[in-house]
XYZ file of C-alpha atoms in Angstrom:
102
model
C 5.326 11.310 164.060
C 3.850 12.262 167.688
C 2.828 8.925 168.628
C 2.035 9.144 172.894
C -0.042 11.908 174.658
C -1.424 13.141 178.236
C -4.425 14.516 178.713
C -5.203 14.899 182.475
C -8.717 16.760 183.577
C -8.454 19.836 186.294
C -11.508 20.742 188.120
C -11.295 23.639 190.055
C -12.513 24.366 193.805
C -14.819 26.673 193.607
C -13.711 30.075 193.720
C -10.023 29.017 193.193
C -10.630 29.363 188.840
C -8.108 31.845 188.636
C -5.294 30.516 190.810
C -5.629 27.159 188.400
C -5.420 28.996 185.418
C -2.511 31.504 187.357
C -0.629 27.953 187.784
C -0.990 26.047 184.560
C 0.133 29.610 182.868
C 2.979 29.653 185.257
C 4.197 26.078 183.932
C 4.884 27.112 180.531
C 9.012 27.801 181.697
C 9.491 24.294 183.477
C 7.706 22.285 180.302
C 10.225 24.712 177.466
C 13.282 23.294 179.580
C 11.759 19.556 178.765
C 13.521 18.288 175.703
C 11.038 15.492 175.025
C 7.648 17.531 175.561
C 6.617 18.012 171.342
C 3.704 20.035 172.418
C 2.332 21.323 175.968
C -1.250 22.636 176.441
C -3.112 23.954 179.064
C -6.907 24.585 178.434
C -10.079 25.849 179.980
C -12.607 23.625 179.264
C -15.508 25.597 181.722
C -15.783 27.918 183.877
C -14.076 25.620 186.428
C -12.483 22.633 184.207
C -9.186 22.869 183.214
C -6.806 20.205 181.308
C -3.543 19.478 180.015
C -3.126 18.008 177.022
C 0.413 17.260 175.842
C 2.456 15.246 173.443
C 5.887 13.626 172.952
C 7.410 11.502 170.322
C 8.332 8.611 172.542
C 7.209 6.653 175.431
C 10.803 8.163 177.519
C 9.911 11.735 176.871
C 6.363 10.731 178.087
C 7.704 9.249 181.036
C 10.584 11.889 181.103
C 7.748 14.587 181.368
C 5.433 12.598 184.330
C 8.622 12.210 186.729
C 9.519 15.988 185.871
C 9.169 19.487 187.744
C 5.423 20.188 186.511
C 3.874 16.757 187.190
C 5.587 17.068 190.849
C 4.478 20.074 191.340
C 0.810 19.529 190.285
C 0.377 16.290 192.336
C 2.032 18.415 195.299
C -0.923 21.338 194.727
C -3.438 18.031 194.491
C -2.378 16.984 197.472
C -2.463 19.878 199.920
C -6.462 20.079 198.266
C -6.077 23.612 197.814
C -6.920 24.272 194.023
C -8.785 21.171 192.616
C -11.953 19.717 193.795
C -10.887 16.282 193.026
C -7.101 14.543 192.732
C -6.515 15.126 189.001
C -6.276 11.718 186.486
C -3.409 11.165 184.658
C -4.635 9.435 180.912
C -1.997 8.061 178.922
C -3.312 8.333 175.056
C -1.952 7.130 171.752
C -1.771 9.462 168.479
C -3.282 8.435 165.712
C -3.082 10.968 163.147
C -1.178 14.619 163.794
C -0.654 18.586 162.189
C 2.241 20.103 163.948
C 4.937 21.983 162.311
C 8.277 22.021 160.711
């Protein structure tokens, strides 16, 4: 069972909705290539909040996924306060109950 997830709000500057959702789409590639990433979403929540939400079986994968290419290169768009209004939280979750398949 999926027992660890993410789940890390995005707000967006305003006017810069698009170029969030433009990067979280353009993510999709680097999290396939990540073996221990079960499930990988990226969600509008509002017109300018965004999240991730994603799951692993494991607390390496987890920590596999937060030293990988996505969670560099979303801390590196954080930090040059381009896209998000704030510096984006990183929640580490358990899973309590899950649906996925296969």
């Amino acid at each position: 069972m999926t027992k660890f997830a993410l789940y890390v709000p995005l707000e967006a500057k305003p006017g810069k909705e698009k170029e969030v959702a433009d990067f979280l789409r353009s993510a999709v590639p680097l999290v396939n290539a990540e073996a221990g990433t079960v499930s990988w979403f990226a969600i509008q929540e509002g017109p300018s909040s965004f999240a991730i939400f994603d799951t692993f079986d494991d607390e390496s994968g987890r920590d596999a996924h937060l030293n990988g290419k996505v969670a560099a290169t979303l801390m590196e768009k954080a930090k040059a306060g381009e896209l998000f209004a704030k510096t984006p939280e990183i929640h580490k979750l358990g899973i309590l109950a899950d649906k996925l398949p296969g």
